[in-house]
Short mmCIF file of C-alpha atoms and ligand atoms in Angstrom, two decimals:
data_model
loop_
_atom_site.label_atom_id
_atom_site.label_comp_id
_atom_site.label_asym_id
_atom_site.label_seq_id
_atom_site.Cartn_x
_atom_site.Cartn_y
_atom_site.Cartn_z
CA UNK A 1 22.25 -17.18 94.51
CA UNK A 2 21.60 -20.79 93.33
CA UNK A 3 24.78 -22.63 92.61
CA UNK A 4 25.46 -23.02 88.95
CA UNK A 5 23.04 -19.72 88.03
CA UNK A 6 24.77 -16.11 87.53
CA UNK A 7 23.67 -13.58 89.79
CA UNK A 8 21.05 -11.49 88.09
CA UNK A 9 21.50 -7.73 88.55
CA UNK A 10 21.85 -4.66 87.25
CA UNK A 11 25.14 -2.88 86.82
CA UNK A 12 26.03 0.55 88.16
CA UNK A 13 28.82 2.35 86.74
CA UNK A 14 31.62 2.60 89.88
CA UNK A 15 31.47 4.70 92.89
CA UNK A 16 32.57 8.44 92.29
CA UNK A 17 32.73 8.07 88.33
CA UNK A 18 29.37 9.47 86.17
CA UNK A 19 28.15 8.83 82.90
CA UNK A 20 28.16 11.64 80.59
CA UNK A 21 24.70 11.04 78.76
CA UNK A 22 23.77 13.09 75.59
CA UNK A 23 21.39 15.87 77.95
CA UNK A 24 24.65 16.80 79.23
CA UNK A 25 27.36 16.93 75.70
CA UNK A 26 25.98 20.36 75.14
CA UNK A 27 28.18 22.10 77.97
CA UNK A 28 31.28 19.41 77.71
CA UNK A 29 31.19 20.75 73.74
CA UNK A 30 30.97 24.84 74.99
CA UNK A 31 34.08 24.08 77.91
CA UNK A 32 36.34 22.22 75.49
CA UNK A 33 35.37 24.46 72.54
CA UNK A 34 35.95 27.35 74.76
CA UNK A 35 39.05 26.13 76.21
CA UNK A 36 40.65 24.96 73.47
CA UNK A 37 40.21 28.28 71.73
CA UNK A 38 41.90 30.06 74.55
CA UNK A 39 44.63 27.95 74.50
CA UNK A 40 45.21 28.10 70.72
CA UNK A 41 45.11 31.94 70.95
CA UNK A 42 47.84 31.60 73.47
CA UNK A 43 49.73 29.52 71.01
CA UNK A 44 49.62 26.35 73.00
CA UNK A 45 49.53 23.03 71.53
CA UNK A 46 47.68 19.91 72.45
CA UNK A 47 49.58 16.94 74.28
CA UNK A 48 47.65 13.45 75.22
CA UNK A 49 49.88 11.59 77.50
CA UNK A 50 48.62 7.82 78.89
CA UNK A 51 45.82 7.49 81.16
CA UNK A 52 48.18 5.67 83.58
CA UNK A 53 52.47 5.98 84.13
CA UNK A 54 54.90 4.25 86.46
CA UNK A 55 53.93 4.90 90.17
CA UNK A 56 57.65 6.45 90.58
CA UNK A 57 56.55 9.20 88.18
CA UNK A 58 53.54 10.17 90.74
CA UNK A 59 55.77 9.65 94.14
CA UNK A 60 58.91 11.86 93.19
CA UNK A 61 56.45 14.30 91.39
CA UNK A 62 53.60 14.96 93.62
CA UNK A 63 55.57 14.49 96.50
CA UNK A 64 55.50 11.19 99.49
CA UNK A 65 53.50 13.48 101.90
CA UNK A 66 50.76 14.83 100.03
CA UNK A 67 47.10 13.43 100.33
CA UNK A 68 46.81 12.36 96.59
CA UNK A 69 50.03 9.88 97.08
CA UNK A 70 49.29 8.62 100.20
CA UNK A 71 45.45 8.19 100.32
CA UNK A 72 43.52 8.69 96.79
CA UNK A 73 46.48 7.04 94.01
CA UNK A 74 44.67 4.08 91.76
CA UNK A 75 47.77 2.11 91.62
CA UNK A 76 48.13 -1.87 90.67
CA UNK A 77 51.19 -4.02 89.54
CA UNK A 78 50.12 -5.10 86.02
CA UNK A 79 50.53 -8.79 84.70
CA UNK A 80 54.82 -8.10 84.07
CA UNK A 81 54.91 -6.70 87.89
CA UNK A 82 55.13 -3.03 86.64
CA UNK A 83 53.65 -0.69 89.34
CA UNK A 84 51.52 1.67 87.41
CA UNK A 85 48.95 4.41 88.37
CA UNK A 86 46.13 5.77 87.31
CA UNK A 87 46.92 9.37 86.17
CA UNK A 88 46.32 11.44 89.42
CA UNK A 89 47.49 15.01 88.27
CA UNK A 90 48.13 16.32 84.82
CA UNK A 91 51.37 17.61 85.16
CA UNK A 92 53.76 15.10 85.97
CA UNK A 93 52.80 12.88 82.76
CA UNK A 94 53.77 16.62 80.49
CA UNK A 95 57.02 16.56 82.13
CA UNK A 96 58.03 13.20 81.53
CA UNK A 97 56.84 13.32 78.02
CA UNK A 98 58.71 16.99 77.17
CA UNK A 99 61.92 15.31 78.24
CA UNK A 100 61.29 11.72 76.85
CA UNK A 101 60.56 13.60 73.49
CA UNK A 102 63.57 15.82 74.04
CA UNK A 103 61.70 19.21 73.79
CA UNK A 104 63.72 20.88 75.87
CA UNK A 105 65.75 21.25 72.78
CA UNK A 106 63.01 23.44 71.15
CA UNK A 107 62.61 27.03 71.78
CA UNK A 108 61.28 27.82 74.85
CA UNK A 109 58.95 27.90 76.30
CA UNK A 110 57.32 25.37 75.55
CA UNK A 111 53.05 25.25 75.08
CA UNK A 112 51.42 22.52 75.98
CA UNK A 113 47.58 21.82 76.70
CA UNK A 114 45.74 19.09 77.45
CA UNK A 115 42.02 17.47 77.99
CA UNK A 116 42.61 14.34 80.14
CA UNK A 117 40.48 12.43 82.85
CA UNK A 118 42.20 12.04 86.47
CA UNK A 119 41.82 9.53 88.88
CA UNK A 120 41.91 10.04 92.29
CA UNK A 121 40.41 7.58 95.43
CA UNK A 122 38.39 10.54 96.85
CA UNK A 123 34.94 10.51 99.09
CA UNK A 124 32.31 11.16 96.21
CA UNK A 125 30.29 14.22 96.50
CA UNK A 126 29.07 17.02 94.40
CA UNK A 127 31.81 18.08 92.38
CA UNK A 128 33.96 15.61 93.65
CA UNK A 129 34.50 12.61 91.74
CA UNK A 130 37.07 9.36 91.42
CA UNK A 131 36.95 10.04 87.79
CA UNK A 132 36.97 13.88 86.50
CA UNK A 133 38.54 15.98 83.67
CA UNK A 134 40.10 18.15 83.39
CA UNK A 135 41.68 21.09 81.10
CA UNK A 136 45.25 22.40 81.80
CA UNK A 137 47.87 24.29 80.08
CA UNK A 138 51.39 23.94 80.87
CA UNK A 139 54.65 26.46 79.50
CA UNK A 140 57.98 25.10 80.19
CA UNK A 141 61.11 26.76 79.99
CA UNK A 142 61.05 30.19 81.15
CA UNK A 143 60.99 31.82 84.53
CA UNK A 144 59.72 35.08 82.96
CA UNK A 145 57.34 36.46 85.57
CA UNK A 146 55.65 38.09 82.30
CA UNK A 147 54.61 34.26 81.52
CA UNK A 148 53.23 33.90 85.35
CA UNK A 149 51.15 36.72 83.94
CA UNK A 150 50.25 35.38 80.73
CA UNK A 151 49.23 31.92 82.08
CA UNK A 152 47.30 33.43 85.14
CA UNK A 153 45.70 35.73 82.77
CA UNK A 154 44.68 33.25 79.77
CA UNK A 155 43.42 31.39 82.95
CA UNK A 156 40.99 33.94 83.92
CA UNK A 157 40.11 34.61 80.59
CA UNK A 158 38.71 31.17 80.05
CA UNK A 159 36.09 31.52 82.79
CA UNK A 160 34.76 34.72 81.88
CA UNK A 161 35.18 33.90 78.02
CA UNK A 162 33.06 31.18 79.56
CA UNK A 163 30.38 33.59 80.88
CA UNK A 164 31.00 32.76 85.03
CA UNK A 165 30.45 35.68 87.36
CA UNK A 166 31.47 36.96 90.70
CA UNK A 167 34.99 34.84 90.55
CA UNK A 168 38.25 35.61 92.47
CA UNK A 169 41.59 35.04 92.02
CA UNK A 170 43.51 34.32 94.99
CA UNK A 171 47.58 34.66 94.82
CA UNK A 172 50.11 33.59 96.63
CA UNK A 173 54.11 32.81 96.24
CA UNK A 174 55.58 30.26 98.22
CA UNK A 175 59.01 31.55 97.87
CA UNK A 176 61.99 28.65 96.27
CA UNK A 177 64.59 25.64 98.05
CA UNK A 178 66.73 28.58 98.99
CA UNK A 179 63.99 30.64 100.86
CA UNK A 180 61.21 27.91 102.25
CA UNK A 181 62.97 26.38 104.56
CA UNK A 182 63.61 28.90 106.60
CA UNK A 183 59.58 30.23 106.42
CA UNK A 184 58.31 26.46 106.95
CA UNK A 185 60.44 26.79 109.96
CA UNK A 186 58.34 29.83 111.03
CA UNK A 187 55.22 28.26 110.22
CA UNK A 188 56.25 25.36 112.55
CA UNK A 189 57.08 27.44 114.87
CA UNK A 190 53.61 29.25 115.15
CA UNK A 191 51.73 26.14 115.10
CA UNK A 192 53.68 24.30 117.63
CA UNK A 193 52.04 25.97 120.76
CA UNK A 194 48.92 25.57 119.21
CA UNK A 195 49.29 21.63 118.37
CA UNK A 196 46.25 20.88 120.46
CA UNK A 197 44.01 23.19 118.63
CA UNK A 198 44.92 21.39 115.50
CA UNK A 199 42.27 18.61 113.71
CA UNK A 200 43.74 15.39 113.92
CA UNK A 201 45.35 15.64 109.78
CA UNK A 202 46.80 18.88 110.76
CA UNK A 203 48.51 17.40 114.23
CA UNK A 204 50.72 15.04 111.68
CA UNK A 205 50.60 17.38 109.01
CA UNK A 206 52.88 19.50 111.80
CA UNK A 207 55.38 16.96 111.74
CA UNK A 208 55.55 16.34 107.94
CA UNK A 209 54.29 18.88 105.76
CA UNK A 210 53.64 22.21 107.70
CA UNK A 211 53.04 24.34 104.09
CA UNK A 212 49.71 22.09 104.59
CA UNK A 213 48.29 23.57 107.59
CA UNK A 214 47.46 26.53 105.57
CA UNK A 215 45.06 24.89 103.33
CA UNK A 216 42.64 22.89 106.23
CA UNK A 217 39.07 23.93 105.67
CA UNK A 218 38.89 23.28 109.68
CA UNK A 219 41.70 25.61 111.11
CA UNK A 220 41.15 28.75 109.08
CA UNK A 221 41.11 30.91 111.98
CA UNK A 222 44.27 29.69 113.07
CA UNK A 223 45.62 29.64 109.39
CA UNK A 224 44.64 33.15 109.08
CA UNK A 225 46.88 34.64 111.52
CA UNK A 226 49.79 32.58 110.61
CA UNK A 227 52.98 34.17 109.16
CA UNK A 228 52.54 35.18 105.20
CA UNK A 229 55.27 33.10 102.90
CA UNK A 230 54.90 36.27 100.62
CA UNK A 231 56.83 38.35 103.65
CA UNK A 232 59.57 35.35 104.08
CA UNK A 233 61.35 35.32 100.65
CA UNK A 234 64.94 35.81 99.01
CA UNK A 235 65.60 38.62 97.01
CA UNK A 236 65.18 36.66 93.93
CA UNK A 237 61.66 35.22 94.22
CA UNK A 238 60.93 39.06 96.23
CA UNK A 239 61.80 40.69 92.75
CA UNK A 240 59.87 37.84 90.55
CA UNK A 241 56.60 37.97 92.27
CA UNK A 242 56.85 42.25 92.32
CA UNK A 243 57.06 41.77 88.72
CA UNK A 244 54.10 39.11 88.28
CA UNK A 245 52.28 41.31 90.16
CA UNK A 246 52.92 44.29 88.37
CA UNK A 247 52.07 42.88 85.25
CA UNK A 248 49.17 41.59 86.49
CA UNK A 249 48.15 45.41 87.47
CA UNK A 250 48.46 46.07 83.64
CA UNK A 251 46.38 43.60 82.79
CA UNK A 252 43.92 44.95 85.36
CA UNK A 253 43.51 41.61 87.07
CA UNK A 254 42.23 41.91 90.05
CA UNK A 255 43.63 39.39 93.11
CA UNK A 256 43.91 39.13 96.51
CA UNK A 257 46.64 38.11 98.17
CA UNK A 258 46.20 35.04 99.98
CA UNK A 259 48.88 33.62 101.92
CA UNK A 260 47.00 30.08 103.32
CA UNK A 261 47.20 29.58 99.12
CA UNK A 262 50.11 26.66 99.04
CA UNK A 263 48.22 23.75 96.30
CA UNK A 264 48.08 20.67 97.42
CA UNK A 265 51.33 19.17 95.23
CA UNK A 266 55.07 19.56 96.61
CA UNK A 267 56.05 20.31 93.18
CA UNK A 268 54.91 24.10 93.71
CA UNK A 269 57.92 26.83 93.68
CA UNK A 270 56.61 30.99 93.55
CA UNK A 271 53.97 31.73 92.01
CA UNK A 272 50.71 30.05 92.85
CA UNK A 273 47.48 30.65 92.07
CA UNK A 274 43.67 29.59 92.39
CA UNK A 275 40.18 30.85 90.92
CA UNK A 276 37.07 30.52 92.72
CA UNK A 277 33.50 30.75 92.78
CA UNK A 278 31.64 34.22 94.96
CA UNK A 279 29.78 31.35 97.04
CA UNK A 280 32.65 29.58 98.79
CA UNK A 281 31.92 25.45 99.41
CA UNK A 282 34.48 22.75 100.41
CA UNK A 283 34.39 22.01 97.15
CA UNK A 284 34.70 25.29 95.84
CA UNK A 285 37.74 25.71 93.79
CA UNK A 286 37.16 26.20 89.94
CA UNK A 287 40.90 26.08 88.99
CA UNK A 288 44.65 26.17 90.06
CA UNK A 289 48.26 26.25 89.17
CA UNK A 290 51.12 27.75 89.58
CA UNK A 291 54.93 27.70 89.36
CA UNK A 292 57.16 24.19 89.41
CA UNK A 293 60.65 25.63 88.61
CA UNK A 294 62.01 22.23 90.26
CA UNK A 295 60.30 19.20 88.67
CA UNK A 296 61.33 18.71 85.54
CA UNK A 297 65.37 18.43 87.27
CA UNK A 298 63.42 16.55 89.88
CA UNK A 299 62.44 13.95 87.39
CA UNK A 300 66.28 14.30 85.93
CA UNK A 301 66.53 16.59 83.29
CA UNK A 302 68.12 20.09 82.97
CA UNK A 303 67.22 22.88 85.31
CA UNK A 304 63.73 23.98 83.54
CA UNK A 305 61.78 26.29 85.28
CA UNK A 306 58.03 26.01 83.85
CA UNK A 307 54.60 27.21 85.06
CA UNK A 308 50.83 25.52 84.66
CA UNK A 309 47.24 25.66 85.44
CA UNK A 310 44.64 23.04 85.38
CA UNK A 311 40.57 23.11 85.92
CA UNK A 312 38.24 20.71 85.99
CA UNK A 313 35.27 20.51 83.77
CA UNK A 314 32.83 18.84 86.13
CA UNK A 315 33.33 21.73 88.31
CA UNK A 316 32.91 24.20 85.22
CA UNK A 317 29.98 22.98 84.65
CA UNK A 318 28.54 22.86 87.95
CA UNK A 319 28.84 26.54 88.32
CA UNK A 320 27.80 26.88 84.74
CA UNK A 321 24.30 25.48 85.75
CA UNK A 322 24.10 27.33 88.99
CA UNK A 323 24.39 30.69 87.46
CA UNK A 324 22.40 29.70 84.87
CA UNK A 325 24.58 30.66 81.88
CA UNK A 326 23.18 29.99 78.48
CA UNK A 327 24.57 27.06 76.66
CA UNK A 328 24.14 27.21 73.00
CA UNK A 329 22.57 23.77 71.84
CA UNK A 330 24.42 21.23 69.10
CA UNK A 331 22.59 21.58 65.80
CA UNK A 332 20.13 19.10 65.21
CA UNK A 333 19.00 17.96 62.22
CA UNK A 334 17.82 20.13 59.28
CA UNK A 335 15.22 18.02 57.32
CA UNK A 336 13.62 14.87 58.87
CA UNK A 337 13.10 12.20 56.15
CA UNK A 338 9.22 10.64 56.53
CA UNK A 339 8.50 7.45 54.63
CA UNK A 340 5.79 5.25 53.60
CA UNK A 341 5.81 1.61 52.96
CA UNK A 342 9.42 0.08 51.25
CA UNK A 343 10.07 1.78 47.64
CA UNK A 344 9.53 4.95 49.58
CA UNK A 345 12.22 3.52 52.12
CA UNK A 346 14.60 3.17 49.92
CA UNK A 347 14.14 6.24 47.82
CA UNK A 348 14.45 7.98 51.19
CA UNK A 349 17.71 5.91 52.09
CA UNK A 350 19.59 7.81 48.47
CA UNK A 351 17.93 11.19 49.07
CA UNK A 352 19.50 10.67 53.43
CA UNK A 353 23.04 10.21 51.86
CA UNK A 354 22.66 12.80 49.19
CA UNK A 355 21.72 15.56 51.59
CA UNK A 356 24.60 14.44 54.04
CA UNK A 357 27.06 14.77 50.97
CA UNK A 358 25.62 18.71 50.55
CA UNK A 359 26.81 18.76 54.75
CA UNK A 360 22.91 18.70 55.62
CA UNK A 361 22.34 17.09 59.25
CA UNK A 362 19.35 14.79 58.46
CA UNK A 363 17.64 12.37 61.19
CA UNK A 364 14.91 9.98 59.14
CA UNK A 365 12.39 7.45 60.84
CA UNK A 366 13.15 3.64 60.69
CA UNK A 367 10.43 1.31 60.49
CA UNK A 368 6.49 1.03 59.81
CA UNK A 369 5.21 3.95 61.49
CA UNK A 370 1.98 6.37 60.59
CA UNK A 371 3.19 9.69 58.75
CA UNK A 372 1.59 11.47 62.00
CA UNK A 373 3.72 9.78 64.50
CA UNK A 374 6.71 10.27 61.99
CA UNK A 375 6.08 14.25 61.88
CA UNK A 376 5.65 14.11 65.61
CA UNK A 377 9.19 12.81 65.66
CA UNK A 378 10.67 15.58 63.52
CA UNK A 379 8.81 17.47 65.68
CA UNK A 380 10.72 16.17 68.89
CA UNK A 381 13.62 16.24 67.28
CA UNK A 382 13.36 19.73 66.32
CA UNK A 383 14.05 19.70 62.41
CA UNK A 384 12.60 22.94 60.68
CA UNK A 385 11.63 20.80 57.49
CA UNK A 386 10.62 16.96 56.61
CA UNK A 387 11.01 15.65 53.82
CA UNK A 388 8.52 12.82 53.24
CA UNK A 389 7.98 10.31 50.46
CA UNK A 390 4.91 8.39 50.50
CA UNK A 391 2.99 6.40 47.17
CA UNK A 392 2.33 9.53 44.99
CA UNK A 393 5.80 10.73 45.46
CA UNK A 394 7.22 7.58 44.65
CA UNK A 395 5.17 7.31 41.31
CA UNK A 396 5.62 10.68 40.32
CA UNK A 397 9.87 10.62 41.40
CA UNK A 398 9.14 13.70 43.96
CA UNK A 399 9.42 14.36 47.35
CA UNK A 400 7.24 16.66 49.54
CA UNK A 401 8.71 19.23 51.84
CA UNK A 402 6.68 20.59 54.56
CA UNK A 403 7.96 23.51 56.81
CA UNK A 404 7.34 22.48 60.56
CA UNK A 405 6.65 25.46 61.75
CA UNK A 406 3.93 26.96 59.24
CA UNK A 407 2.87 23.34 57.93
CA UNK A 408 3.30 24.70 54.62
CA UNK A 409 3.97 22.16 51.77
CA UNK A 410 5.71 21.46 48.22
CA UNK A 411 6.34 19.08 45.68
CA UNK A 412 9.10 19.07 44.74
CA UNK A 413 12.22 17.10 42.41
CA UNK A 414 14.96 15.51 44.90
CA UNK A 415 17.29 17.89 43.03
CA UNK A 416 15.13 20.83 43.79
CA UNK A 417 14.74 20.08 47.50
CA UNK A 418 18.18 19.26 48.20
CA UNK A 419 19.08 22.93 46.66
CA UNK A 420 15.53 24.02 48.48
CA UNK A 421 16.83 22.60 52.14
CA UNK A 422 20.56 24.09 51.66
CA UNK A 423 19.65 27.13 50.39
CA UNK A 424 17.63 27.87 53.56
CA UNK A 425 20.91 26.51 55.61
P1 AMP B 1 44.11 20.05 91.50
O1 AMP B 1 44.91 19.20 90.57
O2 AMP B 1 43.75 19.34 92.76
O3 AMP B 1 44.63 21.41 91.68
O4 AMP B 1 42.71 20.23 90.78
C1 AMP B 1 42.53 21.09 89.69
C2 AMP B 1 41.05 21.25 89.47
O5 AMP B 1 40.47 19.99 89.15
C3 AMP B 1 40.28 21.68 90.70
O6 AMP B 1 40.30 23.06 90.82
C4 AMP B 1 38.90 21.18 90.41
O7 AMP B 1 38.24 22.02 89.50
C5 AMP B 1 39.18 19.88 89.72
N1 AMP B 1 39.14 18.73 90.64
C6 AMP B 1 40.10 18.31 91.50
N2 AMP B 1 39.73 17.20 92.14
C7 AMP B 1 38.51 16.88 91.68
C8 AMP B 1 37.59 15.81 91.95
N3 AMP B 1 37.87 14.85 92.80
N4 AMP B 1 36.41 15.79 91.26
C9 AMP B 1 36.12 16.77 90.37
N5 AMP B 1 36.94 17.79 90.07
C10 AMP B 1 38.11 17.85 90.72
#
């Protein structure tokens, strides 16, 4: 670069994060229309929490050990020396805003959903991103193993409301404070021996976080024959995960059990729970939650248990693609307006607003271009009428309509079309 000349080039958007162009908006509308409706039905109400919090929020949630806080956290001190962080997890930021806003005074439980985009320093790859969304639902203040249910069930729901095929739902319960220990213990205790047939993550995962060894894509085999937290727990969380599971028998979910199921957040107490795709990829997993009876007293409120389940879109829609599920299309435009030379412009300019008043979708051509390359355009565009306005029109105060698809054509008043185009709506 010469000195005292910018450097020329061509921005990229960052590493991991993708534009979402307008090709695409047609299955971000069908998720978020689809989850959203789910949730409603569910009686759940929509939160929006910051895109960033205080780091503290993130370390005492998610937990010191876990890969998102030590390895994939956007955090920076802004200009007053406040360490803040890019939201890495949905669930944290609905805590801290259900106690801020004192709603554990409200009857309980509490519904809340969100649509919020997560951060996370990950290696990019498909389905993988530094910047994704994602859809969750979180109910707060019950332990009712009939909302476990509920919330694994709506969960389910929402992918085959969605149209996806050939998902499972794995299950697991990780058991409480009073009942872990004691099965982590186990757990260590299997893997010891077998430290040297550990990848390297696992070999200090032994030493800090053994519930993780489960969940390494590299040591299933091992993982596999390793004791079953579901065998290891009190009487209490024995009885609540009977119960989940008998309820969801009623609801004629079927799961498997799947003990090498622990999430990938300390927060996790019982319950957990993950849906994924028939063909099984490191990236595979469409959607996850589970129970966090601890957090909310972990982030120093009252004892509240609560249970929630988040997916993420770009992975929705990857599988959406795959098994080539039919998306319906945003309406386009109803009548394209088709002008020639100015008085015709602006006559079409009124007759553009006065359709949009009647709730017509109208697209119109700008500029000085033939009536053929104009009714091409409505032709792209996919408009079943145009509306065009050209010298005769304009001195005899009509407009002709043309049908796209049979090429038929009328004269007609502006009054008369407008009734014409919504009529036919
Ligand atoms: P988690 O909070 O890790 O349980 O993630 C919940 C869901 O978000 C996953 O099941 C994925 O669908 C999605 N997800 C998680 N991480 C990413 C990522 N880096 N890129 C895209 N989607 C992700």
């Amino acid at each position: 670069m010469r000195e005292g000349r910018p450097e020329k080039r061509l921005f990229q958007a960052p590493r991991g994060t993708r534009d979402v162009l307008p090709v695409e908006q047609d299955y971000w509308r069908y998720v978020e229309e689809t989850a959203q409706r789910i949730a409603q039905l569910h009686g759940y109400r929509r939160i929006d929490t910051p895109a960033f919090e205080e780091t503290p929020l993130f370390l005492r949630s998610v937990g010191e050990g876990t890969d998102i806080v030590e390895k994939e956290m956007y955090s920076f001190q802004d200009r007053g020396g406040v360490s803040l962080t890019l939201r890495p997890e949905g669930t944290a930021p609905v805590c801290r805003a259900y106690l801020e806003h004192g709603m554990h005074n409200l009857p309980q439980p509490v519904k809340l959903y969100y649509l919020a985009s997560i951060f996370r320093y990950d290696r990019p790859q498909a389905g993988r991103y530094r910047q994704h969304e994602q859809f969750g639902w979180e109910a707060l203040g019950s332990d009712a193993p009939a909302l476990d249910a509920e919330v694994i069930q709506m969960s389910w729901e929402l992918y085959q409301l969605l149209g996806l095929k050939g998902l499972t739902l794995q299950l697991n319960s990780i058991g409480c404070a009073q009942c872990r220990p004691a099965y982590v213990e186990e757990l260590r205790r299997f893997y010891e021996g077998k430290a040297r047939h550990l990848c390297r993550d696992c070999q200090s995962r032994l030493l800090r976080n053994p519930l993780r060894l489960l969940d390494c894509k590299r040591d299933q085999a091992l993982a596999a024959a390793a004791p079953a937290s579901f065998q290891h727990l009190c009487p209490d969380c024995a009885s609540h995960f009977q119960h989940v599971q008998s309820y969801l028998h009623l609801l004629e979910l079927p799961y498997n059990l799947d003990h090498r199921l622990v999430r990938g957040l300390d927060y996790y107490t019982r319950t957990v729970f993950e849906v994924q795709p028939a063909d099984l990829g490191a990236q595979s997993t469409l959607g996850g939650g589970g129970r966090y009876d601890d957090l909310i007293q972990q982030l120093g409120g009252p004892p509240t248990p609560a249970i929630g389940f988040a997916t993420g879109i770009q992975r929705i829609i990857l599988n959406l693609k795959k098994q080539g599920v039919p998306i319906p299309p945003q309406e386009g435009p109803r009548v394209f307006l088709a002008y020639l030379g100015e008085e015709a412009q602006q006559l079409s300019l009124r007759l553009a607003a006065q359709l949009r008043r009647e709730g017509i979708a109208v697209a119109s051509a700008f500029g000085n271009r033939s009536l053929k390359a104009q009714l091409r355009q409505a032709h792209a565009l996919g408009a079943p009428y145009a509306a065009i306005i050209g010298e005769d029109e304009v001195r005899a105060g009509t407009v002709t309509l043309r049908h796209m698809a049979t090429g038929e054509q009328r004269s007609l008043t502006f009054e008369q079309a407008v009734k014409d185009i919504k009529g036919n709506h």
